[in-house]
Coordinates of N, CA and C in Angstrom, one line a residue:
Chain A
E1 N -70.2 -52.1 -28.7 CA -69.2 -51.1 -27.9 C -67.4 -51.4 -28.5
A2 N -67.4 -50.4 -28.2 CA -65.6 -50.3 -27.7 C -64.4 -51.4 -26.8
G3 N -63.9 -52.1 -27.4 CA -63.2 -52.4 -26.1 C -62.4 -52.0 -25.9
V4 N -61.2 -53.5 -25.5 CA -59.5 -52.7 -24.2 C -58.6 -51.9 -25.6
A5 N -58.6 -50.9 -25.6 CA -57.4 -50.5 -26.0 C -56.2 -50.3 -25.7
Q6 N -54.9 -51.6 -25.9 CA -53.7 -51.0 -26.1 C -53.0 -50.8 -27.3
S7 N -51.6 -49.3 -26.4 CA -50.7 -49.8 -27.5 C -49.3 -49.3 -26.3
P8 N -48.4 -49.3 -27.2 CA -47.9 -49.5 -29.1 C -48.0 -50.5 -28.9
R9 N -48.7 -51.9 -30.2 CA -48.5 -53.1 -30.3 C -47.4 -53.8 -30.6
Y10 N -46.4 -52.5 -31.1 CA -44.8 -53.5 -30.3 C -44.2 -52.6 -30.7
K11 N -43.5 -52.9 -29.1 CA -42.0 -52.4 -28.9 C -40.8 -52.9 -28.6
I12 N -39.5 -52.3 -29.0 CA -38.6 -52.9 -29.3 C -37.4 -52.1 -28.4
I13 N -36.6 -52.8 -27.1 CA -35.5 -51.9 -26.6 C -35.0 -52.8 -26.5
E14 N -33.5 -51.5 -25.7 CA -31.9 -52.6 -25.4 C -32.9 -52.8 -23.8
K15 N -31.8 -53.7 -23.4 CA -31.6 -54.2 -22.5 C -30.9 -53.0 -21.6
R16 N -31.6 -53.1 -19.8 CA -31.4 -52.2 -18.9 C -32.1 -50.8 -19.8
Q17 N -33.3 -50.6 -20.7 CA -33.7 -49.5 -20.7 C -35.0 -49.8 -20.0
S18 N -36.1 -48.7 -20.3 CA -36.8 -48.9 -19.2 C -38.2 -48.9 -21.0
V19 N -39.8 -49.3 -20.1 CA -40.7 -48.8 -21.2 C -42.4 -49.0 -20.8
A20 N -43.1 -49.0 -21.2 CA -43.8 -48.1 -20.8 C -45.4 -48.5 -22.2
F21 N -46.6 -49.1 -21.1 CA -47.5 -49.8 -21.9 C -48.8 -49.1 -21.7
W22 N -49.7 -49.0 -22.0 CA -50.7 -48.2 -21.9 C -52.3 -49.0 -22.0
C23 N -53.2 -48.6 -20.9 CA -54.7 -49.8 -21.0 C -55.7 -48.8 -21.3
N24 N -56.4 -49.1 -21.6 CA -57.6 -48.3 -21.8 C -58.8 -49.6 -21.8
P25 N -59.9 -49.7 -20.7 CA -59.9 -50.5 -21.0 C -61.9 -50.5 -20.9
I26 N -62.3 -50.9 -20.9 CA -63.9 -50.8 -22.1 C -64.7 -49.7 -20.7
S27 N -65.1 -49.2 -21.7 CA -66.1 -48.0 -20.0 C -66.8 -48.9 -19.2
G28 N -66.8 -48.4 -17.8 CA -67.9 -48.4 -16.4 C -67.3 -49.9 -16.1
H29 N -65.6 -51.0 -16.8 CA -65.8 -51.3 -15.7 C -64.5 -51.2 -15.0
A30 N -65.3 -52.1 -14.0 CA -64.4 -52.0 -12.3 C -62.8 -52.6 -12.4
T31 N -63.0 -53.4 -12.8 CA -61.8 -54.9 -12.6 C -60.9 -54.5 -13.9
L32 N -59.4 -54.4 -14.0 CA -58.4 -54.2 -14.8 C -57.0 -55.0 -13.9
Y33 N -56.7 -56.2 -15.5 CA -56.0 -57.1 -15.2 C -54.9 -56.3 -16.6
W34 N -53.1 -57.1 -16.3 CA -51.9 -57.0 -16.8 C -51.9 -58.0 -16.7
Y35 N -51.6 -59.1 -17.6 CA -50.9 -60.4 -17.8 C -49.6 -59.9 -18.7
Q36 N -49.0 -61.2 -18.0 CA -47.8 -61.3 -19.4 C -47.5 -62.6 -19.9
Q37 N -47.6 -62.9 -21.3 CA -47.4 -64.3 -22.1 C -46.2 -64.4 -23.7
I38 N -45.2 -65.3 -22.2 CA -43.9 -65.6 -22.5 C -44.6 -66.9 -24.1
L39 N -44.1 -66.7 -25.7 CA -44.2 -66.9 -26.7 C -44.3 -68.6 -25.9
G40 N -45.4 -68.9 -26.4 CA -46.0 -71.0 -26.3 C -45.7 -71.2 -24.9
Q41 N -46.7 -69.7 -24.0 CA -46.7 -70.6 -22.8 C -48.5 -69.7 -22.5
G42 N -49.3 -69.7 -21.4 CA -50.3 -69.0 -21.6 C -49.9 -67.9 -19.9
P43 N -51.0 -67.0 -20.2 CA -50.7 -65.6 -20.0 C -50.7 -65.7 -18.1
K44 N -49.9 -65.5 -18.2 CA -50.0 -65.2 -16.1 C -50.0 -63.7 -15.6
L45 N -51.0 -63.6 -14.7 CA -51.5 -62.8 -14.0 C -50.6 -61.4 -14.0
L46 N -50.0 -60.5 -13.6 CA -49.1 -59.7 -13.1 C -49.7 -58.9 -12.2
I47 N -51.1 -58.1 -12.6 CA -51.4 -57.6 -11.4 C -53.4 -56.7 -11.6
Q48 N -53.6 -57.0 -10.9 CA -55.1 -57.2 -10.8 C -56.1 -55.8 -10.1
F49 N -56.5 -54.8 -10.7 CA -57.3 -53.8 -9.9 C -58.7 -53.9 -10.0
Q50 N -58.8 -53.7 -9.2 CA -60.4 -53.1 -8.3 C -59.9 -51.6 -8.9
N51 N -61.3 -50.7 -9.6 CA -60.8 -49.6 -9.6 C -59.8 -49.2 -8.9
N52 N -59.0 -47.8 -9.0 CA -57.6 -48.2 -7.9 C -57.2 -48.0 -7.3
G53 N -57.8 -49.7 -6.9 CA -56.7 -50.0 -5.7 C -56.3 -51.3 -6.3
V54 N -55.0 -51.5 -5.5 CA -54.6 -53.9 -6.2 C -55.0 -54.0 -5.3
V55 N -56.2 -55.3 -6.2 CA -56.3 -56.7 -5.8 C -55.4 -57.6 -5.3
D56 N -54.1 -57.9 -6.6 CA -54.0 -59.1 -6.4 C -52.5 -59.0 -7.3
D57 N -50.7 -58.3 -6.8 CA -50.2 -58.0 -7.9 C -49.0 -58.7 -6.9
S58 N -49.2 -60.3 -6.6 CA -48.4 -61.4 -6.2 C -47.4 -61.9 -6.8
Q59 N -47.8 -61.7 -8.4 CA -46.9 -62.2 -8.9 C -46.1 -61.6 -10.3
L60 N -46.4 -59.9 -9.5 CA -45.1 -58.8 -10.3 C -44.3 -58.4 -9.6
P61 N -42.5 -58.0 -10.4 CA -41.8 -58.4 -10.3 C -41.8 -57.3 -9.6
K62 N -41.3 -56.7 -8.2 CA -41.8 -54.9 -8.3 C -40.1 -54.7 -8.4
D63 N -39.8 -55.4 -8.2 CA -37.9 -54.7 -8.2 C -38.4 -53.8 -9.7
R64 N -38.3 -54.1 -10.9 CA -38.4 -53.7 -11.9 C -40.0 -53.6 -12.5
F65 N -40.1 -54.1 -12.3 CA -42.0 -54.1 -12.8 C -42.6 -53.1 -11.5
S66 N -43.8 -52.1 -12.7 CA -44.1 -51.3 -11.3 C -45.7 -50.7 -12.4
A67 N -47.3 -50.7 -11.9 CA -48.1 -50.1 -12.8 C -49.3 -49.0 -11.6
E68 N -49.7 -48.6 -13.0 CA -51.5 -47.7 -11.5 C -51.7 -47.6 -12.0
R69 N -53.5 -46.9 -12.0 CA -54.7 -47.1 -12.7 C -54.7 -45.5 -11.9
L70 N -54.9 -44.6 -13.2 CA -55.4 -43.8 -12.3 C -56.7 -43.2 -11.8
K71 N -56.8 -43.2 -11.8 CA -58.6 -42.7 -10.8 C -60.1 -43.9 -11.7
G72 N -58.9 -44.9 -11.8 CA -59.7 -46.1 -12.0 C -60.5 -46.6 -13.4
V73 N -59.5 -45.9 -14.3 CA -60.1 -45.6 -15.4 C -58.5 -46.5 -16.9
D74 N -58.3 -45.7 -17.0 CA -56.6 -45.9 -17.3 C -56.2 -47.1 -16.9
S75 N -54.7 -46.7 -17.7 CA -53.5 -47.8 -16.4 C -52.0 -47.6 -17.1
T76 N -50.9 -47.7 -16.6 CA -50.0 -48.2 -17.4 C -48.8 -49.0 -17.0
L77 N -48.5 -49.9 -17.1 CA -47.6 -50.5 -17.1 C -46.2 -50.7 -17.0
K78 N -45.0 -50.8 -16.1 CA -43.5 -49.7 -16.5 C -42.5 -51.0 -16.1
I79 N -41.5 -51.3 -17.3 CA -40.7 -52.1 -16.3 C -39.7 -51.0 -17.2
Q80 N -38.6 -51.1 -15.6 CA -37.6 -50.3 -15.0 C -36.3 -50.4 -14.6
P81 N -35.1 -51.4 -14.7 CA -34.9 -52.4 -15.7 C -35.5 -53.4 -16.5
A82 N -35.2 -53.0 -18.2 CA -36.1 -54.8 -18.8 C -34.6 -55.1 -18.7
K83 N -35.3 -56.1 -18.9 CA -34.3 -57.7 -18.5 C -34.5 -58.6 -19.9
L84 N -34.0 -59.3 -21.2 CA -33.8 -60.5 -22.1 C -35.1 -61.3 -21.2
E85 N -35.5 -61.6 -20.6 CA -36.5 -62.3 -20.1 C -37.8 -62.2 -20.5
D86 N -37.5 -60.7 -20.1 CA -39.3 -59.7 -20.4 C -39.8 -59.1 -21.1
S87 N -39.2 -60.2 -22.6 CA -39.4 -60.5 -23.9 C -41.0 -61.9 -24.0
A88 N -42.0 -60.5 -24.1 CA -42.8 -61.1 -23.9 C -44.5 -60.1 -24.9
V89 N -45.4 -60.6 -24.2 CA -46.3 -60.1 -25.0 C -47.2 -59.4 -23.8
Y90 N -47.7 -58.4 -24.3 CA -48.2 -58.0 -22.9 C -49.7 -58.1 -23.2
L91 N -50.5 -58.4 -22.3 CA -52.3 -57.9 -22.3 C -53.2 -58.0 -21.7
C92 N -53.4 -56.3 -21.6 CA -54.8 -55.5 -20.6 C -56.1 -56.9 -21.3
A93 N -56.7 -56.4 -19.5 CA -58.4 -57.1 -20.0 C -58.5 -56.5 -18.6
S94 N -60.0 -55.9 -18.8 CA -60.6 -55.7 -18.3 C -62.6 -56.8 -18.1
S95 N -63.3 -56.1 -17.1 CA -64.3 -57.5 -17.1 C -65.1 -56.7 -15.2
L96 N -66.5 -56.6 -15.9 CA -67.6 -55.8 -15.1 C -67.2 -56.5 -13.4
V97 N -67.6 -56.3 -12.5 CA -67.2 -56.4 -11.0 C -69.1 -57.2 -11.2
G98 N -68.9 -58.3 -10.3 CA -70.5 -59.5 -10.3 C -69.6 -60.3 -11.2
L99 N -70.7 -61.7 -10.1 CA -70.9 -62.9 -9.8 C -71.1 -63.6 -10.8
D100 N -71.7 -63.1 -12.3 CA -72.3 -63.5 -13.8 C -71.4 -62.5 -14.9
N101 N -70.3 -61.5 -13.3 CA -69.7 -61.5 -14.7 C -67.8 -61.1 -14.7
T102 N -67.8 -62.0 -14.8 CA -66.5 -63.1 -14.3 C -65.5 -62.5 -15.7
E103 N -66.3 -61.8 -17.0 CA -65.9 -63.0 -18.5 C -64.7 -61.6 -18.4
A104 N -64.3 -61.8 -18.4 CA -62.6 -60.8 -19.5 C -63.0 -60.6 -20.8
F105 N -62.0 -59.5 -20.4 CA -61.9 -58.6 -22.2 C -60.6 -58.4 -22.4
F106 N -60.5 -59.4 -23.6 CA -59.0 -58.8 -23.7 C -58.6 -57.6 -25.0
G107 N -57.9 -56.2 -24.4 CA -56.5 -55.8 -25.7 C -55.8 -56.7 -27.2
Q108 N -55.6 -56.1 -27.2 CA -54.7 -57.0 -28.5 C -53.1 -57.4 -28.2
G109 N -53.3 -56.7 -27.0 CA -51.3 -57.0 -26.6 C -50.0 -55.9 -27.5
T110 N -49.9 -55.7 -26.7 CA -47.8 -55.5 -26.4 C -47.0 -56.6 -26.7
R111 N -46.4 -56.2 -28.3 CA -45.1 -57.5 -27.7 C -44.1 -56.2 -28.0
L112 N -43.3 -57.3 -26.7 CA -41.8 -56.8 -26.9 C -41.1 -56.8 -26.3
T113 N -40.1 -56.9 -26.9 CA -38.9 -57.2 -27.4 C -37.2 -56.8 -26.9
V114 N -36.7 -57.7 -25.8 CA -36.0 -56.9 -25.4 C -34.5 -57.6 -26.3
V115 N -33.3 -56.3 -26.7 CA -31.9 -57.6 -27.7 C -31.1 -56.8 -26.1
Chain B
A1 N -57.0 -73.0 -3.1 CA -56.5 -73.0 -4.3 C -57.3 -73.5 -5.7
Q2 N -56.4 -72.7 -6.9 CA -56.7 -73.6 -8.1 C -56.2 -73.4 -9.4
S3 N -56.7 -74.9 -10.1 CA -55.6 -75.0 -11.4 C -56.6 -75.0 -12.9
V4 N -55.6 -75.6 -13.9 CA -56.0 -75.1 -14.6 C -55.2 -76.1 -15.1
T5 N -55.7 -77.7 -16.1 CA -54.8 -78.6 -16.6 C -55.3 -79.1 -18.2
Q6 N -54.2 -77.6 -19.0 CA -54.8 -78.9 -20.4 C -53.7 -79.3 -20.9
L7 N -54.7 -81.5 -20.8 CA -53.8 -82.1 -21.5 C -52.6 -82.6 -22.6
D8 N -53.7 -81.8 -23.8 CA -52.8 -81.6 -24.6 C -51.8 -80.5 -24.9
S9 N -51.0 -80.1 -24.8 CA -50.2 -78.8 -26.0 C -50.7 -78.7 -27.3
H10 N -51.2 -80.1 -28.0 CA -51.1 -79.7 -29.3 C -52.0 -81.1 -30.3
V11 N -52.4 -80.1 -30.7 CA -53.8 -81.3 -31.8 C -54.1 -80.8 -32.9
S12 N -53.8 -82.1 -33.8 CA -54.0 -81.2 -35.2 C -55.2 -83.0 -35.3
V13 N -55.7 -82.1 -36.2 CA -57.6 -83.0 -37.1 C -57.5 -82.7 -38.7
S14 N -58.2 -83.3 -39.4 CA -58.4 -83.4 -40.5 C -60.2 -82.2 -40.2
E15 N -60.1 -81.5 -41.6 CA -60.9 -80.9 -41.9 C -62.1 -81.2 -42.2
G16 N -63.4 -80.8 -41.2 CA -64.3 -81.9 -41.7 C -64.2 -82.7 -40.0
T17 N -63.5 -83.2 -39.5 CA -63.4 -84.1 -38.7 C -64.1 -83.4 -37.3
P18 N -64.4 -84.7 -36.3 CA -64.8 -83.4 -35.2 C -62.7 -83.6 -33.7
V19 N -63.1 -81.9 -32.9 CA -62.3 -81.6 -32.5 C -62.8 -81.8 -30.7
L20 N -61.6 -82.2 -30.7 CA -61.8 -82.5 -28.9 C -60.9 -82.0 -28.5
L21 N -60.6 -81.1 -27.2 CA -59.2 -79.9 -26.9 C -59.8 -80.5 -25.4
R22 N -58.8 -81.0 -24.0 CA -59.3 -81.6 -22.9 C -58.8 -80.4 -22.2
C23 N -59.9 -80.4 -20.7 CA -58.9 -79.3 -19.7 C -59.9 -79.8 -18.7
N24 N -59.1 -80.3 -17.7 CA -59.1 -80.3 -16.2 C -58.5 -79.6 -15.4
Y25 N -59.7 -79.2 -13.4 CA -59.8 -78.2 -13.3 C -59.6 -78.8 -12.3
S26 N -58.9 -77.1 -11.3 CA -59.0 -78.5 -9.8 C -59.3 -77.2 -8.6
S27 N -60.6 -77.0 -8.2 CA -61.1 -75.9 -7.0 C -61.4 -76.7 -6.2
S28 N -61.2 -76.1 -4.6 CA -61.9 -76.4 -4.2 C -63.8 -75.7 -3.2
Y29 N -64.2 -75.5 -5.1 CA -65.6 -74.8 -4.5 C -65.4 -74.5 -6.8
S30 N -67.3 -74.8 -6.5 CA -67.6 -75.0 -8.1 C -66.3 -72.9 -9.1
P31 N -66.2 -73.7 -9.9 CA -65.4 -73.1 -10.0 C -66.2 -71.6 -11.6
S32 N -65.8 -70.7 -12.0 CA -66.3 -69.9 -13.9 C -65.4 -71.1 -14.2
L33 N -65.1 -71.7 -14.9 CA -64.4 -71.8 -16.4 C -65.0 -72.2 -17.7
F34 N -63.5 -71.1 -18.6 CA -63.7 -70.7 -19.3 C -62.7 -71.1 -21.4
W35 N -63.1 -71.0 -22.1 CA -62.5 -70.7 -22.8 C -62.8 -70.2 -23.7
Y36 N -61.2 -69.3 -24.3 CA -60.3 -68.7 -24.7 C -59.5 -69.1 -26.0
V37 N -60.4 -68.2 -27.9 CA -59.2 -68.8 -28.8 C -58.5 -67.4 -29.1
Q38 N -57.0 -67.9 -29.8 CA -56.4 -66.9 -29.6 C -55.7 -67.8 -31.1
H39 N -56.4 -66.3 -32.0 CA -56.1 -66.2 -33.5 C -54.9 -65.8 -33.2
P40 N -53.8 -65.8 -34.5 CA -51.8 -65.2 -34.4 C -51.9 -63.5 -35.0
N41 N -51.2 -62.6 -34.1 CA -51.2 -61.5 -33.8 C -53.2 -60.9 -33.4
K42 N -54.1 -61.4 -32.6 CA -55.2 -60.9 -32.2 C -55.3 -61.5 -31.3
G43 N -56.4 -61.0 -30.4 CA -56.6 -60.3 -29.2 C -57.7 -61.7 -28.6
L44 N -57.2 -62.2 -27.5 CA -58.6 -63.1 -26.7 C -59.3 -63.1 -27.2
Q45 N -60.1 -64.8 -27.5 CA -61.6 -63.5 -27.6 C -62.3 -65.4 -27.0
L46 N -63.3 -64.9 -26.3 CA -64.4 -65.6 -25.4 C -64.8 -67.6 -26.2
L47 N -65.0 -68.2 -26.9 CA -65.8 -69.3 -26.9 C -66.9 -69.0 -26.4
L48 N -66.3 -69.7 -24.6 CA -68.4 -70.0 -24.0 C -67.1 -70.0 -22.6
K49 N -68.7 -69.9 -21.6 CA -68.4 -70.2 -20.9 C -69.6 -70.2 -19.2
Y50 N -69.1 -71.3 -19.0 CA -70.0 -72.2 -17.6 C -69.9 -71.7 -16.4
T51 N -70.7 -71.1 -15.5 CA -71.3 -70.7 -14.9 C -71.5 -71.3 -14.0
S52 N -72.3 -72.2 -13.2 CA -72.7 -73.3 -12.6 C -74.5 -73.0 -13.0
A53 N -74.3 -73.1 -14.3 CA -76.0 -72.5 -15.6 C -76.7 -74.2 -15.7
A54 N -76.4 -74.3 -16.4 CA -76.6 -75.5 -17.8 C -75.3 -75.4 -17.5
T55 N -75.2 -77.2 -17.4 CA -73.4 -78.3 -17.5 C -73.3 -78.0 -19.2
L56 N -74.1 -78.0 -20.4 CA -73.8 -78.3 -21.4 C -73.9 -76.5 -22.1
V57 N -72.2 -76.4 -22.1 CA -72.7 -74.1 -22.9 C -72.3 -74.6 -25.1
K58 N -72.7 -74.3 -24.4 CA -73.0 -73.4 -26.0 C -72.2 -72.8 -26.1
G59 N -71.5 -72.3 -27.1 CA -70.6 -71.1 -27.7 C -70.1 -70.2 -29.1
I60 N -69.7 -69.8 -29.6 CA -69.4 -69.2 -30.9 C -69.0 -70.1 -32.1
N61 N -68.9 -69.8 -32.8 CA -68.6 -71.0 -34.1 C -68.2 -72.5 -33.9
G62 N -69.7 -72.5 -33.4 CA -70.8 -73.9 -32.7 C -69.9 -75.4 -32.3
F63 N -68.9 -74.6 -31.6 CA -68.3 -75.1 -29.9 C -68.9 -75.0 -29.1
E64 N -69.1 -76.7 -28.5 CA -69.5 -76.2 -27.2 C -68.7 -77.7 -26.3
A65 N -69.1 -76.8 -24.7 CA -67.9 -77.4 -22.9 C -69.2 -78.0 -23.2
E66 N -68.8 -79.9 -22.2 CA -69.7 -79.6 -20.8 C -68.9 -80.2 -19.9
F67 N -69.8 -79.8 -18.2 CA -68.9 -79.4 -17.3 C -69.1 -80.4 -16.6
K68 N -68.0 -81.1 -16.3 CA -67.9 -82.7 -15.7 C -67.3 -82.5 -13.7
K69 N -68.1 -82.7 -13.6 CA -68.4 -81.7 -12.1 C -67.7 -83.5 -11.7
S70 N -67.8 -85.0 -12.1 CA -67.4 -85.7 -10.9 C -66.2 -86.5 -12.0
E71 N -65.6 -86.3 -13.3 CA -64.6 -86.1 -13.5 C -63.8 -84.5 -13.5
T72 N -63.9 -83.9 -13.5 CA -63.6 -82.4 -13.6 C -62.7 -81.4 -13.8
S73 N -63.4 -82.4 -15.6 CA -63.1 -81.5 -16.7 C -64.0 -80.8 -17.5
F74 N -63.9 -80.0 -18.2 CA -64.9 -79.2 -18.8 C -64.1 -79.7 -20.5
H75 N -63.8 -80.4 -22.0 CA -63.9 -80.5 -22.3 C -64.7 -80.1 -23.3
L76 N -63.7 -78.7 -24.5 CA -64.4 -78.7 -25.9 C -64.4 -79.2 -26.9
T77 N -65.6 -79.7 -26.7 CA -65.6 -80.5 -29.0 C -66.4 -79.5 -30.2
K78 N -66.0 -79.3 -31.0 CA -66.8 -79.5 -32.0 C -66.9 -80.9 -33.1
P79 N -68.2 -80.7 -34.0 CA -68.4 -81.6 -34.3 C -67.7 -82.0 -36.1
S80 N -67.6 -80.2 -36.0 CA -66.8 -80.8 -37.8 C -65.2 -79.0 -37.9
A81 N -64.9 -79.7 -37.6 CA -63.4 -79.0 -37.8 C -63.3 -77.7 -39.2
H82 N -62.9 -76.7 -39.1 CA -63.2 -75.8 -39.9 C -61.5 -75.6 -39.8
M83 N -60.4 -74.4 -41.2 CA -60.2 -74.4 -42.0 C -59.3 -73.4 -40.4
S84 N -60.4 -72.5 -40.3 CA -60.4 -71.2 -39.0 C -60.5 -71.4 -37.8
D85 N -60.5 -72.7 -37.6 CA -60.7 -72.9 -36.0 C -59.1 -72.8 -35.7
A86 N -58.6 -73.1 -36.8 CA -56.6 -73.4 -35.8 C -56.3 -72.5 -35.9
A87 N -56.4 -72.5 -34.6 CA -55.7 -71.2 -33.0 C -55.3 -72.0 -32.0
E88 N -54.9 -71.0 -31.4 CA -54.2 -71.5 -29.4 C -56.1 -71.2 -28.8
Y89 N -56.5 -72.8 -27.9 CA -57.1 -72.2 -27.8 C -57.1 -72.3 -25.9
F90 N -57.4 -71.6 -24.7 CA -56.9 -71.2 -23.6 C -57.9 -71.9 -22.0
C91 N -57.9 -72.1 -21.6 CA -59.1 -73.1 -20.7 C -58.9 -72.1 -19.5
V92 N -59.9 -71.6 -19.1 CA -59.4 -69.9 -18.0 C -60.4 -71.0 -17.2
T93 N -60.0 -70.9 -15.6 CA -61.2 -70.2 -14.8 C -60.5 -69.5 -14.2
F94 N -62.1 -68.4 -13.6 CA -62.8 -67.3 -12.5 C -63.1 -67.6 -11.5
T95 N -62.3 -66.7 -10.4 CA -63.0 -67.3 -9.1 C -64.0 -65.6 -9.6
N96 N -64.5 -65.5 -8.2 CA -66.4 -64.6 -8.1 C -65.1 -63.3 -7.7
A97 N -64.1 -63.5 -7.4 CA -63.7 -62.1 -7.4 C -62.4 -61.7 -8.8
G98 N -62.9 -62.2 -8.9 CA -61.9 -62.4 -10.7 C -60.5 -62.8 -11.1
K99 N -60.9 -63.2 -10.2 CA -58.8 -64.1 -9.7 C -58.8 -64.9 -10.6
S100 N -57.8 -65.6 -11.5 CA -58.1 -66.1 -13.0 C -56.6 -67.1 -12.8
T101 N -56.9 -67.8 -13.6 CA -55.4 -69.4 -13.5 C -55.9 -69.8 -15.1
F102 N -54.6 -69.3 -15.6 CA -54.7 -69.7 -17.7 C -54.3 -71.2 -17.3
G103 N -54.4 -72.4 -18.6 CA -53.9 -73.4 -18.6 C -52.5 -72.8 -19.9
D104 N -52.1 -73.9 -20.0 CA -51.1 -73.7 -20.8 C -50.8 -72.8 -22.9
G105 N -52.6 -73.8 -22.8 CA -52.3 -73.7 -24.0 C -52.6 -74.9 -25.2
T106 N -53.7 -75.6 -26.0 CA -54.1 -75.8 -26.7 C -53.7 -75.6 -28.3
T107 N -52.6 -75.6 -29.1 CA -52.8 -75.5 -30.5 C -53.4 -76.4 -31.7
L108 N -54.1 -75.4 -31.9 CA -55.0 -76.4 -32.6 C -54.3 -76.6 -34.4
T109 N -53.3 -77.8 -35.4 CA -53.7 -77.6 -36.3 C -55.1 -77.9 -37.4
V110 N -55.4 -77.9 -38.8 CA -56.6 -78.3 -39.1 C -55.9 -78.6 -40.6
K111 N -55.5 -79.7 -41.0 CA -55.3 -80.3 -42.5 C -55.8 -80.4 -42.9
P112 N -56.2 -79.9 -44.8 CA -56.6 -79.5 -45.7 C -57.4 -81.7 -46.2

């Protein structure tokens, strides 16, 4: 079974520039998550999709971050404009729906450096 | 509301000695609890999960964890550490709606 695919793996941008990350979840997984992992901390949920609808975006800085999941499959996360504090690894994960299927499978992440 | 607390930010053991990584949770209901491992430059990998079946859960690579409701704990153990176990470990809770809460992680160092 193919895993969660993310691209790019690494990105370096200057502050105030924009950047986009892409995620392809495991086939058939209805739930998709974007996490931000700052160095030395655990992943923090930014947004959770159920198919193409948003379930939870309470911790997404909506003034600069946006995400979409067209057709309930692939997803993109955008930052515009970027700040120095956005430097982090951005993780995408997916899971099936159901009481016994809450395990999330993670991609390798995109490491963003804002200079 | 649910939360997860990993009691040690760093744990150092010698190769061949036991490993204990501690996790306490807070939840208004019986949660699903997971341990994930993150090796450098690699994605998070599931070690094991508890979903209200057996309280002693066995995972990959010789790890296991015991769910203790009375102590609200889900500590991760391994009888004998291997050099390849050196990594970051996260205790995580997911609700059945898929809402997740991660601990801040424990860095495990294994000395030869």
